XYZ file of C-alpha atoms in Angstrom:
392
model
C 5.141 50.513 154.946
C 7.353 53.528 155.527
C 5.887 56.993 155.214
C 6.670 58.887 152.029
C 9.592 61.228 152.492
C 8.572 64.193 150.361
C 8.836 67.561 152.167
C 6.020 68.061 154.659
C 4.750 70.929 156.775
C 7.226 71.622 159.563
C 4.752 73.294 161.956
C 1.718 71.638 163.519
C -0.884 72.271 166.196
C 0.313 69.172 168.068
C 2.971 66.481 167.868
C 2.614 62.981 169.322
C 5.695 60.799 169.811
C 4.949 57.084 169.637
C 2.479 55.409 167.250
C 1.536 52.511 169.477
C -2.091 52.190 170.488
C -1.944 54.955 173.156
C -0.162 57.561 171.049
C -2.289 56.701 168.016
C -5.506 57.268 169.969
C -4.153 60.557 171.365
C -3.427 61.703 167.806
C -6.846 60.433 166.649
C -8.664 62.532 169.273
C -6.600 65.627 168.441
C -7.330 65.254 164.734
C -11.031 64.794 165.430
C -10.915 68.144 167.223
C -9.482 69.674 164.039
C -5.955 70.036 165.391
C -3.306 69.628 162.711
C -1.396 66.727 164.274
C 1.869 64.947 163.505
C 2.263 61.371 164.794
C 5.879 60.173 164.900
C 7.064 56.552 165.107
C 10.717 55.522 165.328
C 10.221 52.152 163.615
C 8.858 51.403 160.167
C 5.232 50.295 160.482
C 3.998 47.704 161.074
C 6.477 46.378 163.630
C 6.601 44.060 166.628
C 9.159 45.904 168.751
C 6.813 47.424 171.313
C 3.604 46.596 173.195
C 0.837 47.097 170.609
C 1.416 44.268 168.115
C -0.227 40.865 167.871
C -3.781 39.963 166.989
C -5.524 39.712 170.351
C -5.992 41.484 173.686
C -8.552 40.911 176.436
C -11.125 43.554 177.267
C -13.478 43.479 180.263
C -15.588 45.467 182.685
C -14.393 43.607 185.798
C -11.478 45.534 187.310
C -10.039 45.348 190.833
C -9.408 49.124 190.835
C -12.498 51.336 190.792
C -10.884 54.111 188.732
C -10.370 51.734 185.795
C -13.813 50.151 186.194
C -15.325 53.658 185.906
C -13.427 54.243 182.645
C -14.438 51.000 180.944
C -17.987 51.976 179.816
C -16.522 54.974 177.975
C -13.846 52.737 176.497
C -16.399 50.241 175.132
C -18.357 53.099 173.523
C -15.235 54.576 171.934
C -14.200 51.185 170.539
C -17.667 50.903 168.996
C -17.299 54.371 167.491
C -13.971 53.412 165.933
C -15.528 50.232 164.520
C -18.235 52.338 162.861
C -15.740 54.892 161.518
C -13.348 52.255 160.190
C -16.062 49.908 158.938
C -14.469 46.881 160.586
C -15.040 44.577 163.545
C -12.542 45.028 166.381
C -14.227 43.337 169.362
C -15.350 39.729 169.766
C -17.534 39.189 172.804
C -16.862 35.835 174.497
C -17.404 36.588 178.170
C -14.665 36.403 180.785
C -14.178 34.075 183.746
C -12.277 35.507 186.720
C -11.054 32.894 189.158
C -9.077 32.858 192.385
C -9.180 31.957 196.061
C -12.151 33.180 198.095
C -11.460 36.467 199.836
C -8.668 37.573 197.488
C -8.769 41.418 197.414
C -8.368 41.676 193.631
C -11.052 39.086 193.057
C -13.416 40.950 195.375
C -12.658 44.180 193.504
C -13.574 42.470 190.235
C -16.845 41.272 191.766
C -17.955 44.910 192.089
C -17.036 45.672 188.477
C -18.547 42.566 186.931
C -22.088 43.281 188.084
C -24.855 41.462 189.939
C -25.351 37.737 189.592
C -21.741 37.294 188.548
C -20.696 34.343 190.728
C -20.641 31.024 188.867
C -21.423 27.783 190.658
C -19.908 24.543 189.375
C -22.800 23.816 187.020
C -22.812 27.327 185.525
C -19.037 27.239 185.055
C -19.274 23.859 183.341
C -21.802 25.322 180.876
C -19.808 28.456 180.115
C -16.250 27.081 180.213
C -16.270 23.267 180.332
C -12.490 23.022 179.878
C -11.646 24.975 183.037
C -11.051 22.986 186.242
C -10.788 25.282 189.277
C -9.401 23.920 192.525
C -11.388 23.397 195.696
C -11.849 26.761 197.407
C -11.586 28.798 194.198
C -14.298 31.330 193.368
C -15.288 31.945 189.746
C -16.921 35.163 188.529
C -18.535 35.922 185.177
C -18.058 39.186 183.248
C -20.445 39.031 180.295
C -18.830 42.057 178.628
C -15.431 40.376 178.379
C -13.923 39.394 175.080
C -11.082 39.865 172.655
C -9.880 42.970 170.837
C -8.245 42.451 167.445
C -5.098 44.362 168.303
C -3.264 44.700 164.972
C -6.510 45.538 163.197
C -7.381 48.108 165.882
C -4.020 49.850 165.550
C -4.378 50.056 161.776
C -7.951 51.323 162.106
C -7.186 54.159 164.487
C -4.242 55.276 162.359
C -6.328 55.147 159.166
C -9.108 57.242 160.722
C -6.501 59.662 162.095
C -5.152 60.164 158.572
C -8.669 60.493 157.189
C -9.181 63.447 159.548
C -6.093 65.158 158.160
C -3.437 63.762 160.461
C 0.147 63.116 159.362
C 1.892 59.870 160.328
C 5.639 59.626 159.771
C 7.235 56.315 160.641
C 10.901 55.297 160.578
C 11.816 58.599 162.289
C 13.586 58.382 165.621
C 13.432 61.435 167.881
C 16.883 62.912 168.388
C 16.036 65.934 170.537
C 13.187 67.959 172.033
C 13.669 71.656 172.633
C 11.074 72.943 175.127
C 9.446 76.326 174.865
C 6.130 77.988 174.076
C 6.656 76.446 170.649
C 8.467 73.135 170.992
C 10.966 71.851 168.448
C 11.242 68.121 167.822
C 14.199 66.966 165.743
C 14.106 63.469 164.267
C 16.244 61.463 161.878
C 13.932 62.699 159.130
C 13.146 66.325 159.883
C 12.564 69.221 162.279
C 9.007 69.866 163.497
C 7.447 72.539 165.683
C 4.212 72.726 167.648
C 2.825 74.468 170.736
C 1.959 71.124 172.366
C 3.584 67.712 172.573
C 2.376 64.319 173.797
C 4.979 61.663 174.600
C 3.670 58.087 174.467
C 6.871 56.253 173.617
C 6.255 53.017 175.521
C 9.420 51.324 176.735
C 11.485 54.159 175.238
C 9.751 56.855 177.321
C 12.606 57.115 179.836
C 15.136 57.738 177.066
C 12.926 60.450 175.538
C 12.289 62.150 178.897
C 15.818 62.023 180.346
C 17.088 65.096 178.424
C 13.997 66.941 179.715
C 15.112 66.372 183.309
C 12.454 63.833 184.231
C 13.249 60.394 185.661
C 10.086 58.333 185.923
C 10.260 54.919 187.644
C 9.435 52.930 184.512
C 10.600 49.332 184.180
C 10.377 47.638 180.775
C 9.756 43.900 181.037
C 10.204 41.155 178.470
C 7.018 39.062 178.468
C 6.848 35.523 177.173
C 3.689 35.199 175.078
C 2.834 31.492 175.055
C 0.443 29.540 172.842
C -0.685 26.050 173.849
C -2.035 23.311 171.619
C -5.406 21.663 172.227
C -5.298 17.937 172.888
C -8.664 17.678 171.147
C -8.811 20.073 168.152
C -11.588 22.653 168.381
C -12.201 22.343 172.110
C -10.827 25.758 173.110
C -10.027 27.609 169.900
C -11.303 30.870 168.445
C -13.953 29.111 166.380
C -15.822 28.057 169.527
C -17.525 30.100 172.250
C -14.707 29.578 174.759
C -14.455 32.582 177.102
C -11.360 34.508 178.074
C -10.145 34.076 181.656
C -8.035 35.685 184.375
C -6.594 33.877 187.399
C -5.905 36.170 190.363
C -4.415 35.664 193.797
C -2.885 32.244 193.200
C 0.069 31.747 195.577
C 2.205 30.305 192.796
C 1.343 33.161 190.377
C 1.148 36.388 192.408
C 1.090 38.584 189.286
C -1.813 36.714 187.697
C -2.365 34.533 184.624
C -4.647 35.244 181.698
C -5.815 33.370 178.631
C -7.960 33.671 175.512
C -8.607 31.782 172.272
C -5.750 32.609 169.891
C -6.686 34.510 166.757
C -3.022 34.303 165.734
C -2.767 30.512 165.577
C -5.872 28.376 164.911
C -5.994 25.423 167.265
C -3.857 27.133 169.898
C -4.810 28.995 173.071
C -2.940 32.036 174.368
C -2.122 31.649 178.082
C 0.444 33.970 179.656
C 1.810 35.167 182.959
C 1.102 38.826 183.696
C 4.767 39.431 184.472
C 8.227 39.131 182.959
C 11.914 39.913 183.336
C 13.566 43.374 183.241
C 14.928 44.264 179.833
C 16.545 47.082 177.888
C 14.038 47.729 175.072
C 16.905 47.882 172.584
C 17.884 44.313 173.542
C 14.469 42.709 173.927
C 15.118 40.004 171.339
C 18.629 39.187 172.499
C 17.894 36.762 175.329
C 20.870 34.414 175.721
C 20.319 30.934 174.240
C 19.184 28.460 176.844
C 18.089 31.195 179.261
C 15.617 29.817 181.835
C 11.918 30.662 181.567
C 10.530 30.240 185.096
C 7.209 31.750 184.038
C 6.811 29.091 181.348
C 7.353 26.347 183.934
C 4.753 28.061 186.136
C 2.301 28.180 183.215
C 2.888 24.520 182.405
C 1.975 23.605 185.979
C -1.112 25.869 185.852
C -2.299 24.326 182.585
C -1.833 20.771 183.849
C -4.057 21.607 186.806
C -6.611 24.106 185.457
C -6.732 23.431 181.690
C -6.057 19.711 181.282
C -7.365 19.766 177.726
C -4.215 21.620 176.597
C -0.780 20.169 176.030
C 1.391 21.188 179.008
C 4.270 22.567 176.912
C 3.906 25.687 174.731
C 3.684 25.129 170.992
C 4.747 28.719 170.200
C 6.678 31.173 172.373
C 6.929 34.829 171.354
C 7.854 38.013 173.225
C 6.415 41.443 173.799
C 7.048 44.198 176.334
C 5.299 45.751 179.276
C 6.429 49.066 180.713
C 5.529 48.943 184.394
C 5.215 51.528 187.129
C 5.899 50.488 190.747
C 2.174 50.560 191.606
C 0.841 49.246 188.278
C -1.109 52.464 187.589
C -0.671 54.523 184.433
C 1.097 57.874 184.198
C -1.106 60.496 182.486
C 0.128 63.958 183.377
C 1.862 67.126 182.287
C 5.606 67.512 182.623
C 6.097 69.285 185.984
C 8.342 71.924 184.407
C 6.968 72.163 180.847
C 3.178 72.228 180.997
C 2.730 71.929 177.224
C 4.403 68.488 177.307
C 1.970 65.708 178.274
C 3.146 62.192 179.126
C 1.324 58.874 178.763
C 3.378 55.975 180.087
C 3.592 52.959 182.377
C 0.593 51.034 181.052
C 1.842 47.990 182.956
C 0.371 45.344 180.683
C -3.283 46.388 180.995
C -3.567 49.548 178.897
C -4.674 48.340 175.464
C -8.366 47.959 176.327
C -8.395 51.480 177.788
C -6.499 53.151 174.940
C -9.525 55.042 173.520
C -10.052 56.720 176.911
C -6.342 57.186 177.562
C -5.981 58.908 174.198
C -8.922 61.165 174.999
C -7.427 62.105 178.378
C -4.023 62.858 176.844
C -5.760 65.007 174.231
C -7.746 66.880 176.902
C -4.652 67.468 179.043
C -2.771 68.741 176.003
C -5.557 71.161 175.083
C -5.931 72.435 178.671
C -9.440 71.012 179.019
C -11.027 69.474 182.093
C -10.311 65.729 181.835
C -13.386 63.588 181.259
C -12.152 61.190 183.985
C -10.128 61.942 187.093
C -6.406 61.774 186.409
C -5.484 61.922 190.118
C -4.504 58.200 190.211
C -2.138 58.811 187.291
C -0.240 61.866 188.569
C 3.555 62.095 188.387
C 3.494 63.610 191.894
C 3.060 60.130 193.384
C 6.750 59.618 192.537
C 8.564 62.410 194.453
C 11.967 61.337 193.137
C 10.894 62.058 189.587
C 9.828 65.570 190.550
C 13.134 66.295 192.295
C 14.979 65.129 189.219
C 12.913 67.437 187.032
C 13.053 70.521 189.213
């Protein structure tokens, strides 16, 4: 529901723009450090316009990139802490199967993150995931930490705990302008707010927020088709069973990868999606022309016929969400190159939800001038020289 509109304090210790999962965790960490924090959201909550809605996301330890694998233990601990603070369950451990052709670089990277004894032979795979039919030459790995995060519930929980620690959340307020300075001024459709530090975590709208500040980051919003597939035999794959999550990497026909998990949203359906989509203006995400082709859905249908023959090969439900991708698929977690009291979290490229507790902590630490608890070198704006030239 919309925030109450009675007059509120105009000055804060920190302001966070964007109440998706990343901005909400940044605000949560600031409030836990006793910083009087304002969290702004342009849409009335809850909403499905961005990248943080829906009931389920995959989490895992297996990661092709070492810098994310190193962050995951901290992320699991912080999710557990939020569960304890909110008094609710947010994580369902199912295990995760990673499959792909032998020798694939991403698959080999995941092997290091998944741990020893992680390769599944045919018999072990049949025990853990009897409905999955890999092709000859595929390798299957097991990540016992993998499972599903209850996304909507997690977003509500982190915002509730943020408020409990004294934070202010104002939704339905679009940012109109940001005036830099030692004390920044943020003007919205609902008020004027000031603070010595600002975190921008505006998802697909980040470019629009940053453009007046002279920064042009190479962020590409994508419309993602979120597909749910019906079981041929009810109960064989669904959330009520012990069916694991899975990721398919390195398949020639799906270079961006495919992932799947039992659907919490729709009993009897399984969520299987391509890890890619089509470029979109975030303001027009839901305005796809009628009859527009869905090549990724055709790709998924072919994948399901081959790998998951227990599912119907046409999606029962098709929804949309958004990714905001960087060219290299790595996050952006850095200070504005010209205004050091503005911190930016962006470009989560479809794999940021599981890491949000750590991302929020890093954004908080950067904003407070502390030494980050994990290296932010892979996430620096300086890897995009064009953005720096635009800013300076």
